[in-house]
Amino acid sequence: MELFELVKDMGLRNLVEVGIGSLSQLKTFYDSGEYDKITLIEVLPSVVDEAKKYFVGGNVEIINSGVADESGELDFYIDGDCTHIVNLPSSPVHFHGREYSGVKLKLPVVRFSEIEPEKIDLLAVDIEGAEWFVLKYMKNRPLIISLETHSSVTEYINPYADNIEKWMAENGYVVMQKGVSDTIYKKT
């Protein structure tokens, strides 16, 4: 079940998506008009430009930055629709049989706490193995958190899975649903 379909009746009004990639799910949420604020965070300028064409008006903020352990600039590989930090221990891209396209860009990154909105009800993060860096510095405790944590198709496990599971337990989250690649957590 798609994330937004799963949570549509939960009254979630403030959405943050880090790593926006495909805009189809976001468009459904945006078109519903049932939100107070949407914050989209994406490192790849071309994806940001595409989002700006669609998400016009309304209370939508689009931030062109990556999220990492330290602010500054990092090298990213660009592999089709996937962008990932070069020096991560592993990324889902490695497990999907993809070869690096050879495109490597230096792009801006920040700690999540530097750009974190004041209120988050729903947090969706898909940043190819760097999801932990969002949780690690987040001040909010959203009702729902969706993270790319694994792949049921390949042997991929998020390189920070232990950190993520420990953080979830310490902050009162339980697994609501485990999909093909994402785990959706709910605050108890």
mmCIF file of C-alpha atoms in Angstrom:
data_model
loop_
_atom_site.group_PDB
_atom_site.id
_atom_site.type_symbol
_atom_site.label_atom_id
_atom_site.label_comp_id
_atom_site.label_asym_id
_atom_site.label_seq_id
_atom_site.Cartn_x
_atom_site.Cartn_y
_atom_site.Cartn_z
ATOM 1 C CA MET A 1 0.000 0.000 0.000
ATOM 2 C CA GLU A 2 1.313 3.456 -0.900
ATOM 3 C CA LEU A 3 2.340 5.602 2.063
ATOM 4 C CA PHE A 4 -0.167 8.389 1.442
ATOM 5 C CA GLU A 5 -3.008 5.911 0.956
ATOM 6 C CA LEU A 6 -2.090 4.252 4.260
ATOM 7 C CA VAL A 7 -2.136 7.510 6.254
ATOM 8 C CA LYS A 8 -4.795 9.540 4.402
ATOM 9 C CA ASP A 9 -7.359 9.414 7.225
ATOM 10 C CA MET A 10 -4.909 10.159 10.051
ATOM 11 C CA GLY A 11 -5.209 13.962 9.901
ATOM 12 C CA LEU A 12 -1.536 14.522 9.092
ATOM 13 C CA ARG A 13 -1.174 18.166 8.110
ATOM 14 C CA ASN A 14 2.580 18.812 7.909
ATOM 15 C CA LEU A 15 4.576 16.654 5.488
ATOM 16 C CA VAL A 16 8.346 16.595 5.038
ATOM 17 C CA GLU A 17 9.877 14.527 2.267
ATOM 18 C CA VAL A 18 13.654 14.207 2.044
ATOM 19 C CA GLY A 19 14.768 12.847 -1.325
ATOM 20 C CA ILE A 20 11.720 13.558 -3.456
ATOM 21 C CA GLY A 21 12.641 11.440 -6.498
ATOM 22 C CA SER A 22 9.297 10.461 -8.043
ATOM 23 C CA LEU A 23 6.673 13.138 -7.588
ATOM 24 C CA SER A 24 3.595 10.959 -8.226
ATOM 25 C CA GLN A 25 2.772 10.208 -4.567
ATOM 26 C CA LEU A 26 3.456 13.786 -3.536
ATOM 27 C CA LYS A 27 1.123 15.104 -6.229
ATOM 28 C CA THR A 28 -1.725 13.035 -4.753
ATOM 29 C CA PHE A 29 -1.139 14.524 -1.302
ATOM 30 C CA TYR A 30 -0.694 18.053 -2.731
ATOM 31 C CA ASP A 31 -3.776 17.820 -4.957
ATOM 32 C CA SER A 32 -5.915 16.746 -1.984
ATOM 33 C CA GLY A 33 -5.323 20.154 -0.405
ATOM 34 C CA GLU A 34 -5.505 18.457 2.987
ATOM 35 C CA TYR A 35 -2.287 19.841 4.423
ATOM 36 C CA ASP A 36 -0.981 22.894 6.223
ATOM 37 C CA LYS A 37 2.587 22.722 4.921
ATOM 38 C CA ILE A 38 4.673 20.517 2.642
ATOM 39 C CA THR A 39 8.466 20.728 2.823
ATOM 40 C CA LEU A 40 10.436 19.017 0.071
ATOM 41 C CA ILE A 41 14.193 18.530 0.422
ATOM 42 C CA GLU A 42 16.183 17.357 -2.597
ATOM 43 C CA VAL A 43 19.869 17.580 -3.493
ATOM 44 C CA LEU A 44 19.609 17.265 -7.287
ATOM 45 C CA PRO A 45 18.880 20.645 -8.949
ATOM 46 C CA SER A 46 17.035 19.099 -11.942
ATOM 47 C CA VAL A 47 14.555 17.348 -9.609
ATOM 48 C CA VAL A 48 14.076 20.581 -7.662
ATOM 49 C CA ASP A 49 13.346 22.424 -10.930
ATOM 50 C CA GLU A 50 10.742 19.795 -11.885
ATOM 51 C CA ALA A 51 9.105 20.071 -8.444
ATOM 52 C CA LYS A 52 8.958 23.877 -8.674
ATOM 53 C CA LYS A 53 7.012 23.599 -11.940
ATOM 54 C CA TYR A 54 4.310 21.462 -10.323
ATOM 55 C CA PHE A 55 4.117 22.661 -6.727
ATOM 56 C CA VAL A 56 3.105 26.257 -7.366
ATOM 57 C CA GLY A 57 1.229 28.165 -4.706
ATOM 58 C CA GLY A 58 -0.103 26.567 -1.607
ATOM 59 C CA ASN A 59 2.137 26.263 1.382
ATOM 60 C CA VAL A 60 4.984 24.290 -0.211
ATOM 61 C CA GLU A 61 8.651 24.918 0.551
ATOM 62 C CA ILE A 62 11.290 23.334 -1.686
ATOM 63 C CA ILE A 63 14.846 23.197 -0.352
ATOM 64 C CA ASN A 64 17.712 22.372 -2.739
ATOM 65 C CA SER A 65 20.146 20.563 -0.439
ATOM 66 C CA GLY A 66 21.243 17.128 0.612
ATOM 67 C CA VAL A 67 21.248 15.923 4.216
ATOM 68 C CA ALA A 68 24.406 14.538 5.794
ATOM 69 C CA ASP A 69 26.360 14.217 9.028
ATOM 70 C CA GLU A 70 28.081 17.588 8.512
ATOM 71 C CA SER A 71 27.165 20.703 6.542
ATOM 72 C CA GLY A 72 29.208 21.670 3.496
ATOM 73 C CA GLU A 73 29.614 19.928 0.145
ATOM 74 C CA LEU A 74 29.888 16.224 -0.667
ATOM 75 C CA ASP A 75 30.472 14.182 -3.798
ATOM 76 C CA PHE A 76 27.372 12.419 -5.117
ATOM 77 C CA TYR A 77 26.996 9.781 -7.799
ATOM 78 C CA ILE A 78 24.086 10.358 -10.149
ATOM 79 C CA ASP A 79 22.624 7.038 -11.330
ATOM 80 C CA GLY A 80 19.459 7.655 -13.325
ATOM 81 C CA ASP A 81 16.788 8.600 -10.803
ATOM 82 C CA CYS A 82 19.056 7.825 -7.826
ATOM 83 C CA THR A 83 21.491 10.247 -6.270
ATOM 84 C CA HIS A 84 23.672 9.051 -3.443
ATOM 85 C CA ILE A 85 26.636 10.161 -1.373
ATOM 86 C CA VAL A 86 29.847 8.654 -2.741
ATOM 87 C CA ASN A 87 31.433 7.665 0.583
ATOM 88 C CA LEU A 88 28.494 5.816 2.185
ATOM 89 C CA PRO A 89 29.204 2.269 3.386
ATOM 90 C CA SER A 90 26.471 1.025 1.004
ATOM 91 C CA SER A 91 23.546 2.279 -1.029
ATOM 92 C CA PRO A 92 20.525 0.480 -2.527
ATOM 93 C CA VAL A 93 21.934 1.321 -5.960
ATOM 94 C CA HIS A 94 24.761 -1.184 -5.374
ATOM 95 C CA PHE A 95 22.239 -3.964 -4.826
ATOM 96 C CA HIS A 96 20.014 -3.297 -7.843
ATOM 97 C CA GLY A 97 22.624 -4.352 -10.354
ATOM 98 C CA ARG A 98 23.224 -0.806 -11.520
ATOM 99 C CA GLU A 99 26.591 0.377 -12.654
ATOM 100 C CA TYR A 100 27.646 3.877 -11.754
ATOM 101 C CA SER A 101 26.898 6.205 -14.622
ATOM 102 C CA GLY A 102 30.202 7.977 -14.146
ATOM 103 C CA VAL A 103 28.449 11.226 -13.291
ATOM 104 C CA LYS A 104 29.815 12.588 -10.058
ATOM 105 C CA LEU A 105 28.826 16.016 -8.716
ATOM 106 C CA LYS A 106 29.812 18.031 -5.674
ATOM 107 C CA LEU A 107 26.542 19.203 -4.096
ATOM 108 C CA PRO A 108 25.538 21.136 -0.969
ATOM 109 C CA VAL A 109 24.533 19.284 2.205
ATOM 110 C CA VAL A 110 23.363 20.327 5.660
ATOM 111 C CA ARG A 111 22.486 18.720 8.936
ATOM 112 C CA PHE A 112 18.738 18.153 8.986
ATOM 113 C CA SER A 113 18.320 20.287 12.119
ATOM 114 C CA GLU A 114 19.483 23.343 10.124
ATOM 115 C CA ILE A 115 16.513 23.157 7.736
ATOM 116 C CA GLU A 116 13.977 21.207 9.810
ATOM 117 C CA PRO A 117 10.481 22.725 9.822
ATOM 118 C CA GLU A 118 8.934 23.657 13.149
ATOM 119 C CA LYS A 119 6.241 20.953 12.913
ATOM 120 C CA ILE A 120 6.305 17.552 11.187
ATOM 121 C CA ASP A 121 3.409 15.067 11.261
ATOM 122 C CA LEU A 122 4.672 12.817 8.458
ATOM 123 C CA LEU A 123 8.332 12.350 7.535
ATOM 124 C CA ALA A 124 9.252 10.349 4.416
ATOM 125 C CA VAL A 125 12.961 9.800 3.728
ATOM 126 C CA ASP A 126 14.499 8.026 0.739
ATOM 127 C CA ILE A 127 18.088 9.181 0.337
ATOM 128 C CA GLU A 128 19.829 5.993 -0.713
ATOM 129 C CA GLY A 129 21.434 4.864 2.535
ATOM 130 C CA ALA A 130 21.819 8.223 4.318
ATOM 131 C CA GLU A 131 18.420 8.161 6.111
ATOM 132 C CA TRP A 132 20.109 7.933 9.515
ATOM 133 C CA PHE A 133 21.468 11.487 9.138
ATOM 134 C CA VAL A 134 17.917 12.845 9.161
ATOM 135 C CA LEU A 135 16.929 11.010 12.359
ATOM 136 C CA LYS A 136 20.243 11.663 14.089
ATOM 137 C CA TYR A 137 19.723 15.446 14.166
ATOM 138 C CA MET A 138 15.910 15.723 14.080
ATOM 139 C CA LYS A 139 14.235 17.658 16.903
ATOM 140 C CA ASN A 140 10.618 16.779 15.979
ATOM 141 C CA ARG A 141 8.964 13.472 16.754
ATOM 142 C CA PRO A 142 6.464 13.015 13.886
ATOM 143 C CA LEU A 143 3.503 10.672 14.216
ATOM 144 C CA ILE A 144 4.610 8.734 11.108
ATOM 145 C CA ILE A 145 8.120 8.147 9.742
ATOM 146 C CA SER A 146 8.806 6.269 6.504
ATOM 147 C CA LEU A 147 12.412 5.299 5.737
ATOM 148 C CA GLU A 148 14.122 3.270 3.039
ATOM 149 C CA THR A 149 15.616 0.546 5.216
ATOM 150 C CA HIS A 150 15.962 -2.603 3.120
ATOM 151 C CA SER A 151 15.060 -4.380 -0.081
ATOM 152 C CA SER A 152 13.022 -7.540 -0.148
ATOM 153 C CA VAL A 153 14.179 -8.032 -3.751
ATOM 154 C CA THR A 154 17.927 -7.796 -3.108
ATOM 155 C CA GLU A 155 20.102 -8.307 -0.039
ATOM 156 C CA TYR A 156 20.301 -4.572 0.721
ATOM 157 C CA ILE A 157 20.104 -3.487 4.357
ATOM 158 C CA ASN A 158 20.511 0.183 5.247
ATOM 159 C CA PRO A 159 24.110 0.663 6.478
ATOM 160 C CA TYR A 160 22.768 2.429 9.580
ATOM 161 C CA ALA A 161 19.952 -0.060 10.311
ATOM 162 C CA ASP A 162 21.147 -0.691 13.885
ATOM 163 C CA ASN A 163 21.239 3.050 14.631
ATOM 164 C CA ILE A 164 17.775 3.502 13.109
ATOM 165 C CA GLU A 165 16.223 0.628 15.078
ATOM 166 C CA LYS A 166 17.779 1.830 18.345
ATOM 167 C CA TRP A 167 16.560 5.419 17.738
ATOM 168 C CA MET A 168 13.043 4.187 16.937
ATOM 169 C CA ALA A 169 12.873 2.095 20.122
ATOM 170 C CA GLU A 170 14.293 4.882 22.316
ATOM 171 C CA ASN A 171 11.796 7.391 20.887
ATOM 172 C CA GLY A 172 8.669 5.226 21.129
ATOM 173 C CA TYR A 173 8.149 4.107 17.519
ATOM 174 C CA VAL A 174 6.823 0.749 16.341
ATOM 175 C CA VAL A 175 6.700 -0.754 12.861
ATOM 176 C CA MET A 176 3.373 0.003 11.219
ATOM 177 C CA GLN A 177 4.211 -1.607 7.869
ATOM 178 C CA LYS A 178 7.250 -3.075 6.157
ATOM 179 C CA GLY A 179 7.127 -2.842 2.371
ATOM 180 C CA VAL A 180 9.426 -3.840 -0.464
ATOM 181 C CA SER A 181 12.035 -1.245 0.530
ATOM 182 C CA ASP A 182 10.529 1.080 3.120
ATOM 183 C CA THR A 183 9.586 0.664 6.741
ATOM 184 C CA ILE A 184 6.802 2.849 8.099
ATOM 185 C CA TYR A 185 7.005 3.598 11.799
ATOM 186 C CA LYS A 186 4.285 5.019 14.039
ATOM 187 C CA LYS A 187 4.800 6.933 17.282
ATOM 188 C CA THR A 188 3.087 5.150 20.190
#
